XYZ file of C-alpha atoms in Angstrom:
352
model
C 78.975 61.403 -53.462
C 80.154 60.206 -50.052
C 83.003 57.747 -49.555
C 83.107 55.262 -46.696
C 85.310 55.946 -43.679
C 87.540 52.913 -44.277
C 91.175 53.927 -44.876
C 92.700 53.935 -48.340
C 94.748 50.911 -49.242
C 98.198 50.897 -47.644
C 99.330 48.091 -49.977
C 99.579 47.764 -53.735
C 96.463 46.614 -55.562
C 97.284 44.653 -58.706
C 93.739 43.545 -59.592
C 90.695 45.520 -58.457
C 87.129 44.222 -58.739
C 84.870 47.131 -59.779
C 81.136 46.920 -59.067
C 78.164 49.225 -59.389
C 75.265 48.335 -57.100
C 71.632 49.385 -56.935
C 69.245 47.558 -54.577
C 71.149 44.259 -54.869
C 71.675 43.791 -51.141
C 70.276 40.265 -51.503
C 73.217 39.188 -53.693
C 76.009 41.608 -52.751
C 77.360 39.600 -49.754
C 77.862 36.580 -52.016
C 80.019 38.580 -54.426
C 82.082 40.104 -51.602
C 82.717 36.714 -50.015
C 83.694 35.244 -53.387
C 86.358 37.963 -53.639
C 87.498 37.200 -50.087
C 88.017 33.535 -51.033
C 90.604 34.405 -53.693
C 93.982 33.327 -52.324
C 96.387 35.765 -53.952
C 97.616 39.045 -52.416
C 97.127 42.349 -54.193
C 93.351 42.045 -54.691
C 90.996 44.942 -53.991
C 87.339 45.767 -54.493
C 85.721 49.129 -55.230
C 81.919 49.498 -55.165
C 79.734 52.455 -56.111
C 76.288 52.221 -54.532
C 73.820 54.141 -56.675
C 71.560 55.467 -53.879
C 70.113 52.061 -53.026
C 66.901 51.951 -51.014
C 67.528 48.504 -49.508
C 70.162 47.480 -46.943
C 73.087 47.619 -49.426
C 74.903 50.465 -47.635
C 74.747 48.639 -44.270
C 76.125 45.516 -45.943
C 78.987 47.476 -47.510
C 79.777 49.287 -44.246
C 80.075 46.029 -42.308
C 82.055 44.341 -45.083
C 84.510 47.268 -45.344
C 85.121 47.090 -41.575
C 85.917 43.382 -41.969
C 87.975 43.517 -45.181
C 90.747 46.114 -45.557
C 90.792 45.645 -49.337
C 87.184 46.841 -49.791
C 86.185 50.469 -50.289
C 82.929 51.955 -51.489
C 81.208 55.186 -52.465
C 77.535 56.048 -51.995
C 75.842 58.312 -54.531
C 73.501 60.858 -52.981
C 71.148 60.363 -55.932
C 70.784 57.703 -58.585
C 73.209 58.389 -61.464
C 72.744 55.300 -63.622
C 74.980 52.366 -64.462
C 76.914 54.041 -67.299
C 77.921 57.006 -65.120
C 79.040 54.667 -62.339
C 81.106 52.487 -64.670
C 82.885 55.604 -65.947
C 83.650 56.704 -62.371
C 84.943 53.269 -61.374
C 87.271 53.098 -64.377
C 88.756 56.553 -63.826
C 89.019 56.397 -60.025
C 90.706 53.000 -59.842
C 94.511 53.025 -59.675
C 95.037 49.273 -60.022
C 97.208 47.731 -62.713
C 94.416 45.352 -63.744
C 90.657 45.718 -63.338
C 87.583 43.515 -63.686
C 83.978 44.729 -63.749
C 81.500 42.534 -61.897
C 77.746 42.945 -61.535
C 76.579 43.000 -57.917
C 74.795 39.662 -58.404
C 77.747 37.826 -60.023
C 80.160 35.475 -58.243
C 83.892 34.857 -58.678
C 84.784 31.172 -58.718
C 87.897 29.648 -57.198
C 91.057 30.603 -59.071
C 89.692 33.727 -60.792
C 92.426 36.044 -59.489
C 95.262 33.501 -59.472
C 94.695 32.330 -63.043
C 94.018 35.818 -64.407
C 97.192 37.350 -62.979
C 99.219 34.302 -64.029
C 97.899 34.743 -67.591
C 98.954 38.412 -67.718
C 102.375 37.525 -66.281
C 102.872 34.885 -68.967
C 101.512 37.019 -71.830
C 102.161 40.685 -70.922
C 101.210 41.794 -74.443
C 97.589 40.636 -73.970
C 94.928 43.352 -73.921
C 92.485 41.292 -71.853
C 91.984 37.910 -70.232
C 88.718 35.970 -70.072
C 87.499 32.475 -69.269
C 84.418 30.298 -69.218
C 81.372 31.382 -67.218
C 78.741 29.345 -65.410
C 75.088 30.369 -65.528
C 73.138 30.442 -62.265
C 69.519 31.344 -61.534
C 68.150 33.793 -58.972
C 68.602 31.299 -56.143
C 72.190 30.485 -57.125
C 71.366 27.099 -58.686
C 73.700 26.201 -61.535
C 72.102 26.097 -64.985
C 75.156 25.182 -67.048
C 77.947 26.835 -69.019
C 77.137 30.168 -70.622
C 79.019 29.211 -73.800
C 81.054 26.128 -74.753
C 84.823 26.304 -75.078
C 85.477 27.419 -78.688
C 89.133 26.389 -78.592
C 90.383 22.758 -78.677
C 92.625 23.045 -75.619
C 92.547 22.656 -71.861
C 95.553 24.935 -71.343
C 95.904 28.696 -71.045
C 95.767 30.158 -74.542
C 96.935 33.412 -76.136
C 94.847 34.414 -79.170
C 96.705 36.856 -81.452
C 94.656 39.507 -83.307
C 94.536 37.637 -86.628
C 93.198 34.471 -84.982
C 90.754 36.557 -82.944
C 89.148 37.917 -86.117
C 88.727 34.433 -87.574
C 87.138 33.202 -84.355
C 84.785 36.192 -84.229
C 83.741 35.408 -87.807
C 83.096 31.680 -87.393
C 82.163 31.290 -83.723
C 81.067 34.721 -82.551
C 82.338 36.421 -79.404
C 83.705 33.966 -76.844
C 84.596 36.705 -74.325
C 82.285 36.633 -71.292
C 82.082 39.997 -69.540
C 82.003 38.667 -65.965
C 85.185 36.642 -66.564
C 87.112 39.460 -68.231
C 89.983 41.464 -66.755
C 91.911 44.274 -68.452
C 95.144 46.162 -67.973
C 93.525 49.435 -66.896
C 95.639 51.597 -69.208
C 94.744 49.451 -72.226
C 91.035 49.863 -71.508
C 91.410 53.621 -71.077
C 93.379 53.928 -74.338
C 90.646 51.960 -76.140
C 88.081 54.555 -75.089
C 86.566 52.704 -72.160
C 82.886 51.807 -72.185
C 80.939 54.023 -74.575
C 77.552 54.897 -72.995
C 75.822 55.196 -76.375
C 76.303 51.429 -76.790
C 74.220 50.666 -73.674
C 74.612 47.002 -72.645
C 76.885 46.300 -75.649
C 79.525 48.765 -74.417
C 81.696 46.066 -72.811
C 81.349 43.568 -75.645
C 82.364 46.173 -78.233
C 85.520 47.249 -76.420
C 86.411 43.595 -75.808
C 86.341 42.946 -79.555
C 88.324 46.113 -80.211
C 91.046 45.233 -77.695
C 91.258 41.591 -78.821
C 91.773 42.762 -82.419
C 94.370 45.342 -81.375
C 96.443 43.465 -78.793
C 95.313 39.850 -78.664
C 93.790 38.188 -75.613
C 94.262 35.372 -73.125
C 91.690 32.638 -72.613
C 91.338 30.392 -69.544
C 89.451 27.249 -70.696
C 87.649 26.626 -67.393
C 84.871 28.366 -65.442
C 86.230 31.242 -63.341
C 83.021 33.209 -62.648
C 79.258 32.730 -62.437
C 76.673 34.936 -64.126
C 73.308 35.237 -62.401
C 71.062 35.490 -65.418
C 67.951 37.466 -64.485
C 65.199 38.732 -66.801
C 65.444 42.048 -64.954
C 69.181 42.344 -65.695
C 70.637 45.247 -67.656
C 71.603 43.226 -70.733
C 68.298 41.324 -70.798
C 66.100 44.431 -70.620
C 68.061 46.509 -73.130
C 68.732 43.597 -75.488
C 65.013 42.813 -75.759
C 64.006 46.418 -76.434
C 63.798 46.818 -80.253
C 64.391 50.583 -80.138
C 67.504 50.372 -77.925
C 68.734 47.354 -79.868
C 68.492 49.338 -83.106
C 70.391 52.243 -81.529
C 73.142 49.846 -80.440
C 73.324 48.269 -83.892
C 73.575 51.627 -85.696
C 76.196 52.991 -83.298
C 78.297 49.817 -83.277
C 78.388 49.607 -87.074
C 79.445 53.268 -87.273
C 82.278 52.695 -84.788
C 83.422 49.537 -86.572
C 83.530 51.261 -89.951
C 85.782 53.948 -88.487
C 88.460 51.235 -88.129
C 88.255 49.080 -91.289
C 91.687 47.588 -90.658
C 90.292 45.903 -87.530
C 86.676 45.357 -88.615
C 86.411 44.286 -92.273
C 83.044 44.734 -93.956
C 82.483 40.967 -94.085
C 82.686 40.828 -90.301
C 80.361 43.811 -89.865
C 77.687 42.155 -92.036
C 77.992 38.892 -90.115
C 77.823 40.712 -86.780
C 74.686 42.640 -87.798
C 72.845 39.427 -88.644
C 73.891 37.793 -85.383
C 72.799 40.903 -83.483
C 69.334 40.876 -85.078
C 68.972 37.182 -84.274
C 70.007 37.785 -80.638
C 67.471 40.617 -80.306
C 64.663 38.489 -81.720
C 65.388 35.553 -79.392
C 65.744 37.859 -76.364
C 62.389 39.422 -77.190
C 60.851 35.951 -77.566
C 62.239 34.851 -74.192
C 60.898 37.962 -72.505
C 57.447 37.557 -74.097
C 57.320 33.882 -73.129
C 58.156 34.633 -69.491
C 55.573 37.417 -69.370
C 52.907 35.134 -70.846
C 53.701 32.314 -68.415
C 53.565 34.671 -65.450
C 50.140 35.890 -66.546
C 48.839 32.371 -67.201
C 50.084 31.101 -63.836
C 47.352 33.200 -62.239
C 44.633 31.605 -64.365
C 45.668 27.972 -64.844
C 46.210 25.111 -62.377
C 49.720 23.768 -61.980
C 49.371 20.697 -64.236
C 47.866 22.686 -67.122
C 50.529 25.375 -66.766
C 53.341 22.811 -66.889
C 51.895 21.265 -70.049
C 51.502 24.671 -71.684
C 55.029 25.685 -70.649
C 56.483 22.534 -72.264
C 54.535 23.259 -75.451
C 55.703 26.881 -75.571
C 59.320 25.830 -75.033
C 58.961 23.313 -77.887
C 57.587 26.023 -80.191
C 60.329 28.468 -79.206
C 63.089 25.891 -79.770
C 61.608 25.055 -83.164
C 61.456 28.750 -84.078
C 65.052 29.288 -82.927
C 66.291 26.370 -85.059
C 64.328 27.736 -88.022
C 65.859 31.200 -87.592
C 69.336 29.689 -87.201
C 68.871 27.733 -90.433
C 67.926 30.938 -92.209
C 70.904 32.743 -90.673
C 73.298 29.992 -91.781
C 71.934 30.068 -95.329
C 72.271 33.867 -95.356
C 75.704 34.081 -93.740
C 77.491 31.210 -95.508
C 78.288 31.741 -99.208
C 76.168 29.607 -101.528
C 79.218 27.988 -103.087
C 80.377 26.833 -99.666
C 76.888 25.459 -98.919
C 76.871 23.505 -102.177
C 80.358 22.127 -101.580
C 79.416 21.026 -98.049
C 76.216 19.372 -99.337
C 77.956 17.424 -102.103
C 80.791 16.403 -99.770
C 78.296 15.008 -97.246
C 76.318 13.273 -100.022
C 79.430 11.647 -101.479
C 80.620 10.421 -98.091
C 77.182 8.927 -97.401
C 77.067 7.129 -100.747
C 80.618 5.785 -100.421
C 79.833 4.291 -97.041
C 77.212 2.039 -98.746
C 78.742 1.742 -102.207
C 82.528 1.748 -101.868
C 84.492 2.245 -105.037
C 85.909 -0.837 -106.685
C 89.670 -0.841 -106.967
């Protein structure tokens, strides 16, 4: 492992952006420049290049000569993303850290709003915000997830409220928007490699249930969602997905005070649903790529629309089944009768 010749920081780094890179020279400059646009002192960036075969090292060398806050390490051989994440976490000395994929982008205000949140709520174990989705070319697709909280102001979610939100909404914490006090992340065990692409999401839940978390209700980062991405490839692999599920359930049951059995059951069903839809997306893209060679453009567009219709129908069907399974039958019956009574009263109001 060889470190670049740029000098070590001669100023205090409060928030360090940690990135592992492998052959992402096409996107890496965009991430570096998005860090440079943050207008608050005390920001640094630490990159491990995992023996890239493209021009990533040249890009990092030139960027480090331009930006004193950037340092990087080049692996002599490919070590894998989990090894690199472990090295980044243990070699950083910053008070706060944020892990960013080499193809992600920080939006305006990421650093300012994150540090302000930790200053206002020093007890928080992490801070996250909304994330925008972008495609390979950088075109915006939309928000990754809607705002689950009815507020436009910075919010602190205590552990008890976090559990309720996990139960009813799912996980609102987007990895590319999340920053941690480094010591809190280390004390929580860091990112467990046996959890593969779920390693960050698990520790986020754990920390939120232990310490509480801050939430910034506006987009502060952009996630470049690629089918070749780490989470997409592992999430769609049934074998790896099953390994993640088994390991996560085991870890949750070791801390029943934080993860009650009702939550574990709900999480398992959501996880299976996510795996099925990820597999369907991957199969659809593979099929369309193969058909694009055989069919003319107009026929391919018509077939693509039909496949999307079928997939959306299947997703809604699976969601209906999940809702029926997850929600107690008594609650379903109460909701049905309440809706029926409201409908009838709107046409046949009671006589006084």
